[in-house]
CSV table of C-alpha atoms in Angstrom, one decimal:
chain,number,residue,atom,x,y,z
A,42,UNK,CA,0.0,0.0,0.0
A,43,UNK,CA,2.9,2.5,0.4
A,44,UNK,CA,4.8,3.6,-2.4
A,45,UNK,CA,8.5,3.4,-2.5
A,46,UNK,CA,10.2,4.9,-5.5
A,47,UNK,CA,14.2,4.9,-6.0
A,48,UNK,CA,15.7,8.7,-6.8
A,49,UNK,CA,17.5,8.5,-10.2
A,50,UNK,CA,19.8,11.3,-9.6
A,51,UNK,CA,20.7,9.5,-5.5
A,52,UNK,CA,20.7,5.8,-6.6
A,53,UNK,CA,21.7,4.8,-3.0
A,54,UNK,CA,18.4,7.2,-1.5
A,55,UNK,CA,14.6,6.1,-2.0
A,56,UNK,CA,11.4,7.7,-0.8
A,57,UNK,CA,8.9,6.2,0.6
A,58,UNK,CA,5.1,7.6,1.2
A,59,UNK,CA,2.4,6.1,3.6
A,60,UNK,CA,-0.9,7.5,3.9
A,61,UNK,CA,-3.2,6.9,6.7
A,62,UNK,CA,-7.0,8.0,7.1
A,63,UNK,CA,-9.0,8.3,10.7
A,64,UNK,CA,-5.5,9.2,12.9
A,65,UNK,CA,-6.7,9.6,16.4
A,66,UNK,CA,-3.3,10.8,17.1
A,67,UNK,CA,-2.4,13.7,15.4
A,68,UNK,CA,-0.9,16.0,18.6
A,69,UNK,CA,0.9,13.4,19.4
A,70,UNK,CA,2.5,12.6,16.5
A,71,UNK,CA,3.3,16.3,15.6
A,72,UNK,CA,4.8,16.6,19.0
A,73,UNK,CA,7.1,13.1,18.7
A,74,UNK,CA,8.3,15.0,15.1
A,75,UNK,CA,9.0,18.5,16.7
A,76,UNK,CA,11.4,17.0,19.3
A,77,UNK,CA,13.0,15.0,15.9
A,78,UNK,CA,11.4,11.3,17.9
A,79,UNK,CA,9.8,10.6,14.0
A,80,UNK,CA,12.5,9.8,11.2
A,81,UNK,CA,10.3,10.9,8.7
A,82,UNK,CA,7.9,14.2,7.6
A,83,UNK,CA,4.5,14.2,8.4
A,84,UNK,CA,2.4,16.2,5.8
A,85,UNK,CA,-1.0,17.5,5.8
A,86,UNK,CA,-2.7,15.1,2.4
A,87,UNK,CA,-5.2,17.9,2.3
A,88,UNK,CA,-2.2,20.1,0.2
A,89,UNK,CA,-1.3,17.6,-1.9
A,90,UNK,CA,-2.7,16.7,-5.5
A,91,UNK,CA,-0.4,13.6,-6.0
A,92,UNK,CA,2.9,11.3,-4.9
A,93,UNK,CA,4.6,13.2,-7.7
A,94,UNK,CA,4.4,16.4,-5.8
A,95,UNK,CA,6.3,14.7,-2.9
A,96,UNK,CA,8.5,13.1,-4.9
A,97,UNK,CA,9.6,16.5,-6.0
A,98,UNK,CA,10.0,18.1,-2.7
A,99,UNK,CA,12.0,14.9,-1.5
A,100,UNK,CA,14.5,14.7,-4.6
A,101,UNK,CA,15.3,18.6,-4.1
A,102,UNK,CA,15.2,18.4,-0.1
A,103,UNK,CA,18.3,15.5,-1.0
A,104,UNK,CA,19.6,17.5,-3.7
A,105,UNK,CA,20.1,20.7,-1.3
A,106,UNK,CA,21.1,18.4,1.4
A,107,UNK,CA,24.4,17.0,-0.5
A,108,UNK,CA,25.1,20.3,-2.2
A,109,UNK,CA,25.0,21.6,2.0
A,110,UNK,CA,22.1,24.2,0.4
A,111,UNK,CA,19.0,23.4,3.0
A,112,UNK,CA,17.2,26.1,4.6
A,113,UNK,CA,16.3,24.8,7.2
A,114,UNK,CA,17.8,22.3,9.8
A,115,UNK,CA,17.0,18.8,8.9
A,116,UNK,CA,15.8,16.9,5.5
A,117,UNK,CA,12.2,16.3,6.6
A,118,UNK,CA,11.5,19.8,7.4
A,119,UNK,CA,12.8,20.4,4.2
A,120,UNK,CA,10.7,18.0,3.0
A,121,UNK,CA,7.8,20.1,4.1
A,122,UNK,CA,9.6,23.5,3.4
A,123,UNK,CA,9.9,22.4,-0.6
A,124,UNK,CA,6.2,22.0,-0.6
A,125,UNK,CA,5.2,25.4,0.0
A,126,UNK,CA,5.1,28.2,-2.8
A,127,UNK,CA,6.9,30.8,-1.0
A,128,UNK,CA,10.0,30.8,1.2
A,129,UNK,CA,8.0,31.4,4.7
A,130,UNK,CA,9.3,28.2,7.2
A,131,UNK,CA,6.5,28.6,9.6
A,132,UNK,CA,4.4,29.5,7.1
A,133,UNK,CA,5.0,25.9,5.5
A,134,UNK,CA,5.1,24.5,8.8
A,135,UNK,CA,1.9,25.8,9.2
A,136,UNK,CA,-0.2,24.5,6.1
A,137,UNK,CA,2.0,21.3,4.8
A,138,UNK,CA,2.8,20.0,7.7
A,139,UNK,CA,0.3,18.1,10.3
A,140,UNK,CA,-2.2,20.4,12.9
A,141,UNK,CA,-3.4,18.5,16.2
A,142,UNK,CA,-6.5,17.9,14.7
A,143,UNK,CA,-6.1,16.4,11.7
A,144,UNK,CA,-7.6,13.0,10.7
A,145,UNK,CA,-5.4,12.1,8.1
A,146,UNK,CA,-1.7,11.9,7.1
A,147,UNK,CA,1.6,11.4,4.7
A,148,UNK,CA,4.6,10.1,6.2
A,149,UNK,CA,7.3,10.6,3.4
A,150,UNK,CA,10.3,8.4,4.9
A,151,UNK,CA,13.7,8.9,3.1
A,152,UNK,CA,16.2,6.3,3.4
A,153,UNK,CA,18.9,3.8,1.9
A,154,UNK,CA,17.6,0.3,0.3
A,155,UNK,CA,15.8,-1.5,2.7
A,156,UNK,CA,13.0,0.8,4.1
A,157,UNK,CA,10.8,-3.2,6.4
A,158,UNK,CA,12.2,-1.5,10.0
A,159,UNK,CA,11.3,2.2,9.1
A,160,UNK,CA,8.2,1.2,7.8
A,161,UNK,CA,7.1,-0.9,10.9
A,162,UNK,CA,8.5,1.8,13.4
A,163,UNK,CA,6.1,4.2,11.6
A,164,UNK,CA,3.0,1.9,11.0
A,165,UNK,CA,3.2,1.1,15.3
A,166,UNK,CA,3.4,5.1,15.7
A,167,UNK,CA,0.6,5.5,14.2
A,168,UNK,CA,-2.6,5.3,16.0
A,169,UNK,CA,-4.9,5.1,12.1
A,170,UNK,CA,-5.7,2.9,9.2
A,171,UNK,CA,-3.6,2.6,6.1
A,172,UNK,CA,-4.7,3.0,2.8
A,173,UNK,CA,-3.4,3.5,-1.1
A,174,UNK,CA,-1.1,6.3,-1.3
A,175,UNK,CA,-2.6,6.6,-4.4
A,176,UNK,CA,-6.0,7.7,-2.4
A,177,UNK,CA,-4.3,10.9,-1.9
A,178,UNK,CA,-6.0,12.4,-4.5
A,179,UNK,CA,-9.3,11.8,-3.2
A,180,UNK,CA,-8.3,13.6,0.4
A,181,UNK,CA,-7.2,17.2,-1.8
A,182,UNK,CA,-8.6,19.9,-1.1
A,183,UNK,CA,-8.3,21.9,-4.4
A,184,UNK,CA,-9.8,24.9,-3.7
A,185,UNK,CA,-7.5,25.5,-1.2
A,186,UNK,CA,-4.4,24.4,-3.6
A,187,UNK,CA,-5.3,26.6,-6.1
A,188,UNK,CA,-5.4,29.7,-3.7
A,189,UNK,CA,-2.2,28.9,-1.8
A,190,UNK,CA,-0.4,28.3,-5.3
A,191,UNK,CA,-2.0,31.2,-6.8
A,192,UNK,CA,-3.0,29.2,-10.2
A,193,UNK,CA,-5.2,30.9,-12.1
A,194,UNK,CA,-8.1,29.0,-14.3
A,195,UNK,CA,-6.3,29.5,-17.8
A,196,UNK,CA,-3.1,27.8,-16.4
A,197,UNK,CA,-5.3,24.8,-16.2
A,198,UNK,CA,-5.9,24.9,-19.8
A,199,UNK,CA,-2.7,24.2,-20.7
A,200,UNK,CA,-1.7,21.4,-18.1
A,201,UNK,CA,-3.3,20.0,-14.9
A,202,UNK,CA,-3.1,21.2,-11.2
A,203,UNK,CA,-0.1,18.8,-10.4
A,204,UNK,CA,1.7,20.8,-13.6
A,205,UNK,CA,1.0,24.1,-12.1
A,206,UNK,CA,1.9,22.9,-8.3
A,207,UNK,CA,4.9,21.2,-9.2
A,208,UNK,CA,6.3,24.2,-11.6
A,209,UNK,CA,5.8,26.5,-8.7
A,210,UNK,CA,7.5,24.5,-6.4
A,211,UNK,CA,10.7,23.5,-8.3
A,212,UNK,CA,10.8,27.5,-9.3
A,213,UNK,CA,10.6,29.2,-6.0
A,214,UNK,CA,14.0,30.3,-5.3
A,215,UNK,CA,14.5,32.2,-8.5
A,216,UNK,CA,10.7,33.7,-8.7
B,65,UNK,CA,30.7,20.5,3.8
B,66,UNK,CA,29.1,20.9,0.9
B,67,UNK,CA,29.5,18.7,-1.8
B,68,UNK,CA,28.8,18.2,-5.6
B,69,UNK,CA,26.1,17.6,-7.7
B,70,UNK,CA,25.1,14.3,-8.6
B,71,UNK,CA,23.5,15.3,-11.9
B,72,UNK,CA,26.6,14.4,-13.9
B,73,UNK,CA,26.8,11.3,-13.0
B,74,UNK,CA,23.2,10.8,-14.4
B,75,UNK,CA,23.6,12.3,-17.7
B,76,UNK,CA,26.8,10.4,-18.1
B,77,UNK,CA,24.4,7.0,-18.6
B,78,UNK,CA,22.0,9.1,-20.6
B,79,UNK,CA,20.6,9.3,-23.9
B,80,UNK,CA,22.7,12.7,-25.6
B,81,UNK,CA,19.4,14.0,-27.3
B,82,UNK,CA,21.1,17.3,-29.1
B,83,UNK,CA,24.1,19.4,-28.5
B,84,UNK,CA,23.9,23.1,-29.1
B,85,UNK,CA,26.4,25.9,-28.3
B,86,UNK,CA,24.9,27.1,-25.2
B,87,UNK,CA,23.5,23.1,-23.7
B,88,UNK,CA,23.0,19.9,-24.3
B,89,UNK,CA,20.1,18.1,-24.0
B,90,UNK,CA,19.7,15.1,-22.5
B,91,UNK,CA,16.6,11.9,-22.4
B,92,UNK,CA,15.8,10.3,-19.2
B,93,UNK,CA,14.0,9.3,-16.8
B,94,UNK,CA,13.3,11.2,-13.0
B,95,UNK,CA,10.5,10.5,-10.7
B,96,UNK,CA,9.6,7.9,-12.9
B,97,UNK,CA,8.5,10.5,-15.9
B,98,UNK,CA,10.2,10.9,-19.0
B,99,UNK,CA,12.0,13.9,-18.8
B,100,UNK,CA,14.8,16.3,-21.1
B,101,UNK,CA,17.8,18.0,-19.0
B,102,UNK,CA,19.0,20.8,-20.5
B,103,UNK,CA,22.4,21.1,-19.4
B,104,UNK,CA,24.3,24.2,-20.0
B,105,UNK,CA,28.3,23.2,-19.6
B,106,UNK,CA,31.0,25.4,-18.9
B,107,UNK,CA,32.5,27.1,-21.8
B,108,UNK,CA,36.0,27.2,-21.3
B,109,UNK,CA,36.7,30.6,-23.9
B,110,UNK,CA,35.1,33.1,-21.3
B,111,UNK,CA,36.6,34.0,-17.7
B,112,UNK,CA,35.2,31.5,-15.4
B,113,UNK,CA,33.3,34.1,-13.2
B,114,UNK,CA,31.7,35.8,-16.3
B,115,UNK,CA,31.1,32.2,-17.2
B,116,UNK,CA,29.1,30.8,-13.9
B,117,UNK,CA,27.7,34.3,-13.8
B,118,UNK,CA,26.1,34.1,-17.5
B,119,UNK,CA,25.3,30.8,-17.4
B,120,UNK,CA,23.4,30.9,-13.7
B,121,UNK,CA,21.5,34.0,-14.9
B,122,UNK,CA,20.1,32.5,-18.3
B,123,UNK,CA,19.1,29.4,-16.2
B,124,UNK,CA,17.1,31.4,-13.9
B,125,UNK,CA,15.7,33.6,-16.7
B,126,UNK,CA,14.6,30.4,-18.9
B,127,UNK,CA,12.7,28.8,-15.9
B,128,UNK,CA,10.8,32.3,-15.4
B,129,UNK,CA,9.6,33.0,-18.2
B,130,UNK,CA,7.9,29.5,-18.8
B,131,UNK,CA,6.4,29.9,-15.7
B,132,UNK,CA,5.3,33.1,-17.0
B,133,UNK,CA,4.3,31.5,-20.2
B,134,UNK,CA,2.3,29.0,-18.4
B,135,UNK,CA,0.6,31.0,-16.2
B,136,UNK,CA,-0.9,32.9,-19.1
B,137,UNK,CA,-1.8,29.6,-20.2
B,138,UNK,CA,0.7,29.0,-23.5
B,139,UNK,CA,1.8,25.6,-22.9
B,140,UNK,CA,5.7,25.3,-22.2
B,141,UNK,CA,7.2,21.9,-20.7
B,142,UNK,CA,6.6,21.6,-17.0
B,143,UNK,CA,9.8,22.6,-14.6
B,144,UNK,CA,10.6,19.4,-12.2
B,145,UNK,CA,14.0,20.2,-11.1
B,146,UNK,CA,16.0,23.0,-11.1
B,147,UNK,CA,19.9,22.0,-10.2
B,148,UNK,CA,21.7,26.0,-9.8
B,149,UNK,CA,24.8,24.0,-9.1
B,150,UNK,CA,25.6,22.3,-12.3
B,151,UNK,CA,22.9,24.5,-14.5
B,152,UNK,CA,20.3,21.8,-15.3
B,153,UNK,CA,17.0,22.0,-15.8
B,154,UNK,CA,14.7,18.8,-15.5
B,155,UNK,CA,11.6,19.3,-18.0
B,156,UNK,CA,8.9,17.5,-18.9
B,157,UNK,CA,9.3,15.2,-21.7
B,158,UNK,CA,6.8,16.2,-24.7
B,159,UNK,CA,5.9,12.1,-26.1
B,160,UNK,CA,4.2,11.9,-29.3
B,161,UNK,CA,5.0,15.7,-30.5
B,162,UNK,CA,6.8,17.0,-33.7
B,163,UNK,CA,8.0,20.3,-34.2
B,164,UNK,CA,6.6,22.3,-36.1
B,165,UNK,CA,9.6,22.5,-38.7
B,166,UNK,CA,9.0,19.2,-39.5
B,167,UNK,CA,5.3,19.2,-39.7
B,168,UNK,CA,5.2,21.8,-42.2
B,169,UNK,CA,7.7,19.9,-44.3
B,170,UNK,CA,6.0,16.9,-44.3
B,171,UNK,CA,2.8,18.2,-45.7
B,172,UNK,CA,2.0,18.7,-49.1
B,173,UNK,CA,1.4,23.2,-50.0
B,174,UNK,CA,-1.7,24.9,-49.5
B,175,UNK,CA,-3.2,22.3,-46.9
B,176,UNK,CA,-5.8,23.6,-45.2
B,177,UNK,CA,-3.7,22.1,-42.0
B,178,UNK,CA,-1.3,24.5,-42.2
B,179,UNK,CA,-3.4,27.3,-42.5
B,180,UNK,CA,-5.3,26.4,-39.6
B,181,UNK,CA,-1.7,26.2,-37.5
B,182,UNK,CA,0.0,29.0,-38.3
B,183,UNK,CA,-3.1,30.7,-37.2
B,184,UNK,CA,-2.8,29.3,-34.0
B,185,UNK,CA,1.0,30.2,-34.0
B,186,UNK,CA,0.2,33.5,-34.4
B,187,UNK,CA,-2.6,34.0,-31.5
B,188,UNK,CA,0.5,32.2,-29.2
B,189,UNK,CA,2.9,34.4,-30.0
B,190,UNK,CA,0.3,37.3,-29.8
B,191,UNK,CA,-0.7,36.0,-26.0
B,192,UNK,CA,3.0,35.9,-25.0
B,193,UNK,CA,3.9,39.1,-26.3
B,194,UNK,CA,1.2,40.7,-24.2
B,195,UNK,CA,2.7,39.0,-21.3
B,196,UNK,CA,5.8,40.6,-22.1
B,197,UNK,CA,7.5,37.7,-22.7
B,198,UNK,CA,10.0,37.9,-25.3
B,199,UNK,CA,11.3,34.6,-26.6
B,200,UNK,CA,14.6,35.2,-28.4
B,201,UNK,CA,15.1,32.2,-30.4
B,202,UNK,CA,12.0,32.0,-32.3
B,203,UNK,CA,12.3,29.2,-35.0
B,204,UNK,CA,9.6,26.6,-36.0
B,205,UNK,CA,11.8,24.4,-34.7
B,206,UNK,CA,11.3,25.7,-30.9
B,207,UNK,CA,7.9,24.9,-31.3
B,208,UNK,CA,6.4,21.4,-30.6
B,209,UNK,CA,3.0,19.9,-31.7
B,210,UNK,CA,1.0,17.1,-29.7
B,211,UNK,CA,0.8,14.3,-31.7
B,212,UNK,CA,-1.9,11.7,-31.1
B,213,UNK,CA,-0.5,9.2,-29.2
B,214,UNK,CA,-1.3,6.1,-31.8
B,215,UNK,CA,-0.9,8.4,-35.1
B,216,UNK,CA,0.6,11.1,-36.4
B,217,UNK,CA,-1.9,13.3,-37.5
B,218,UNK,CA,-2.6,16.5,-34.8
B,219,UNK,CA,-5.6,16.9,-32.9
B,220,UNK,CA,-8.7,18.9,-34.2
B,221,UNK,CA,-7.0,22.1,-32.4
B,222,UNK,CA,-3.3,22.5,-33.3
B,223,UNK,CA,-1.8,21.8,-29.5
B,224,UNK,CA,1.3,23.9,-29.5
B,225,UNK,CA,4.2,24.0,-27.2
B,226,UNK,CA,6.5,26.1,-26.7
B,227,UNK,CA,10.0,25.6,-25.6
B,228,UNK,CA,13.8,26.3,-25.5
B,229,UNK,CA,13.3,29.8,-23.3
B,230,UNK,CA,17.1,29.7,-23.4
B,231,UNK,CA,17.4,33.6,-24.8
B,232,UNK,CA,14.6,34.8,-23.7
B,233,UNK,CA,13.5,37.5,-21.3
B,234,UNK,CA,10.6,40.2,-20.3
B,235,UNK,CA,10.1,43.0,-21.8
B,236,UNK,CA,6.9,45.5,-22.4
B,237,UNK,CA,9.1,47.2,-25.7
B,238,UNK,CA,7.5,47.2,-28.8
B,239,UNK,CA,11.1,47.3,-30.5
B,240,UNK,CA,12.3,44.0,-28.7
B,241,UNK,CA,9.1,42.3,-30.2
B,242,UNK,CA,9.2,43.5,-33.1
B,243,UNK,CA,12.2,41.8,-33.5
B,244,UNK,CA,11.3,39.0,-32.1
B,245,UNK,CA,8.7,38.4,-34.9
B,246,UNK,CA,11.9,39.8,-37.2
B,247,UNK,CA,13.9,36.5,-36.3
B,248,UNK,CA,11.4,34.2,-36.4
B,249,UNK,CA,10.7,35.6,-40.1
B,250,UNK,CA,14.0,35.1,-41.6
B,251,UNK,CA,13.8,31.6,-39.7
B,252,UNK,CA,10.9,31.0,-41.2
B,253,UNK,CA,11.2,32.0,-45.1
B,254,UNK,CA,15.0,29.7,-45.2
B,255,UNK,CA,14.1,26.5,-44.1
B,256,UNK,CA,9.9,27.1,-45.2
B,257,UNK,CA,10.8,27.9,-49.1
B,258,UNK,CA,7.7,29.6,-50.8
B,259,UNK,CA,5.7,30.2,-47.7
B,260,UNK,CA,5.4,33.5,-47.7
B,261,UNK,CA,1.8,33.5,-47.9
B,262,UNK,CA,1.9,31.3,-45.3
B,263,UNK,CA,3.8,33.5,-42.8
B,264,UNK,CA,1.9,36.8,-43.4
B,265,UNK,CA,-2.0,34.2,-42.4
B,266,UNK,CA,1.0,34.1,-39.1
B,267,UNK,CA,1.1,37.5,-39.0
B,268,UNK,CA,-2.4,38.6,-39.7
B,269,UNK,CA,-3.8,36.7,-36.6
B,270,UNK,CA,-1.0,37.4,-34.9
B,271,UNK,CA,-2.5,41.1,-35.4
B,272,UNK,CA,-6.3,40.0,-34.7
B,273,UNK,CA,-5.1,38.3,-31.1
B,274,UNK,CA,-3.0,40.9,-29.6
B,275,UNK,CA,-3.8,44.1,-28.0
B,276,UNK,CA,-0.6,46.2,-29.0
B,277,UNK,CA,0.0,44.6,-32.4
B,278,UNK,CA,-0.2,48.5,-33.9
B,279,UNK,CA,2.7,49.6,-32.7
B,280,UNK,CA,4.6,45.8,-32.7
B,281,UNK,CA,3.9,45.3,-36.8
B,282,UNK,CA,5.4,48.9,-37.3
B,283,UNK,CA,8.5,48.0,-35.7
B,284,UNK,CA,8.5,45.1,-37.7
B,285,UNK,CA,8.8,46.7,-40.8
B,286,UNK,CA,11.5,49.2,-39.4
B,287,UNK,CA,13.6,46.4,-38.5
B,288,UNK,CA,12.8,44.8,-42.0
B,289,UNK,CA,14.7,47.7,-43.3
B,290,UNK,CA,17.4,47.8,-40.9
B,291,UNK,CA,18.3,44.3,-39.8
B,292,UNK,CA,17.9,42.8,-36.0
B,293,UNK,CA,20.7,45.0,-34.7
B,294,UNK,CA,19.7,48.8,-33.8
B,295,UNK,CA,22.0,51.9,-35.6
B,296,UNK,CA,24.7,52.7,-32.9
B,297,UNK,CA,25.1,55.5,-35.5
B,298,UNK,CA,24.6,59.2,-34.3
């Protein structure tokens, strides 16, 4: 059920995304990754459109990581940072990461090639029921997406939401 | 600390697509999607800082303006990965698309086809102007055309694409697009023998679909007179 895809350009890193619905445990879990307990980000599935959007956020959260770039202090909050449109931390903190009362959540784990341990840490941390990752689609909330991200309804002509989201977010530092 | 990039090492097993002056282009795949990296290498004739200074700026200023492009929705290949420490941009792999350069040379004169795309050409070109965008290199070979994924004849609406942003930057001048259509005539007429026809349907609609074509098409013909570069004369 959770989707583990190898990073071309770090063939010794892999990212790995798990999606749970009905968390009970949201404050606690947020709390466990604040004090760095959680190896792993823990992101708000209303803000996403796809796994492709992590994916992105992952490979360039590595990327900044090896070329000693990151802008902020470890590579899941980075994780979380790459997600957001603009180059506010809290900010990002704020809407990608998880809130106390959340029901739902993505735990993007990023690791070498053999992910069973991670996984089953996580999956016992969790107090929720695991689904597709590919269900994250169904949890978006686009409305919301398209205001945070600014896309306006004739970008959507020419390419879907994921297109617009994704552009936004490997441009940022230059925009 | 801080090391290097590991995008060499990728391209180094990947398919060499085209090799220009300014970048090569790459095939492969990232994320799991198809995708072209545009690479732009070291050139070894200018004084490195010039050199990382020029090269980092065009890099910046090609991912802009397709954003730019896009949000005024003219499709332009999606940005996945920007890498500012060995110049490589990670695009979106166009599948099943010609350019338009071949397209044209592969149909027979006067199709009806064509007529109907260069129309289209023209209203793109007329919507990215107004956005200010100036393109820099325009060819017909720098624009693609969605295929359908089984055939090769285009869709009912001529999808165009953009691409190579590579020279281009913004500006509201009516000189700078002026010559923009300039280049893309002479590109145009050379490897298009006997189109001329064709290119002034282009520039008519080109005229229809954009707000400050007046003043754009009278710059045109100035530069007609005097070539792309301005009189440093005086």
């Amino acid at each position: 059920m959770h989707l583990t895809q190898k990073l071309e350009l770090f063939p010794d890193h892999s990212v790995t995304q798990i999606l749970f619905k009905d968390v009970k445990n949201a404050a606690e879990l947020r709390q466990s990754a604040v004090e760095g307990k959680i190896n792993g980000a823990l992101i708000n599935p209303t803000m996403l459109v796809g796994p492709f959007q992590v994916l992105v956020a992952a490979n360039k959260a590595v990327h900044l990581q090896k070329t000693g770039k990151m802008k902020t202090r470890s590579l899941y909050s980075e994780i979380i940072f790459n997600l957001s449109p603009n180059n506010n931390i809290s900010e990002a903190f704020k809407r990608f990461g998880i809130s106390d009362g959340d029901d739902s959540v993505m735990v993007v784990l990023v690791h070498n090639q053999d992910e069973s341990q991670l996984l089953s840490d996580v999956t016992n941390k969790v107090n929720g029921r695991q689904v597709p990752v590919e269900d994250v689609s169904s949890l978006s909330d686009a409305a919301k997406i398209k205001k945070l991200y600014k896309v306006t309804p004739q970008e959507e002509v020419c390419g879907t939401l994921l297109d617009a989201v994704v552009c936004r977010m490997a441009t940022k530092d230059v925009m | 600390m801080a090391q290097k990039s590991c995008t060499p090492e990728l391209l180094s097993g990947a398919e060499l697509m085209k090799q220009g002056a300014e970048a090569r282009l790459y095939r492969t795949r990232f994320l799991g999607k198809p995708t072209v990296v545009k690479q732009r290498f070291p050139k070894r004739y200018r004084h490195p800082v010039l050199d990382e200074k020029l090269t980092h700026r065009r890099t910046t200023q090609e991912v802009r303006s397709i954003l730019r492009c896009r949000k005024a929705g003219i499709s332009a290949p999606v940005v996945y990965f920007v890498d500012y420490a060995s110049h490589c941009i990670f695009l979106e792999d166009i599948v099943s698309s010609s350019t338009v350069r071949d397209y044209i040379a592969s149909c027979p004169d006067q199709d009806q086809d064509l007529d109907l795309l260069v129309q289209k050409v023209g209203r793109i070109l007329a919507r990215m102007h107004d956005e200010d965008v100036i393109h820099g290199d325009l060819t017909t070979s720098n624009m693609l055309l969605r295929l359908h994924p089984d055939g090769t004849k285009p869709r009912h609406e001529p999808d165009l694409v953009l691409i190579d942003f590579g020279l281009s930057y913004i500006s509201a001048l009516p000189e700078d697009k002026g010559v923009d259509l300039y280049v893309l005539e002479k590109a145009f007429l050379s490897t298009h023998p006997n189109t001329e026809a064709l290119f002034q349907t282009l520039l008519h609609s080109y005229t229809a679909a954009s707000n400050k074509s007046n003043a754009v098409i009278k710059k045109l013909d100035e530069v007609r007179l005097r070539g792309r570069k301005r009189s440093m004369v005086g």
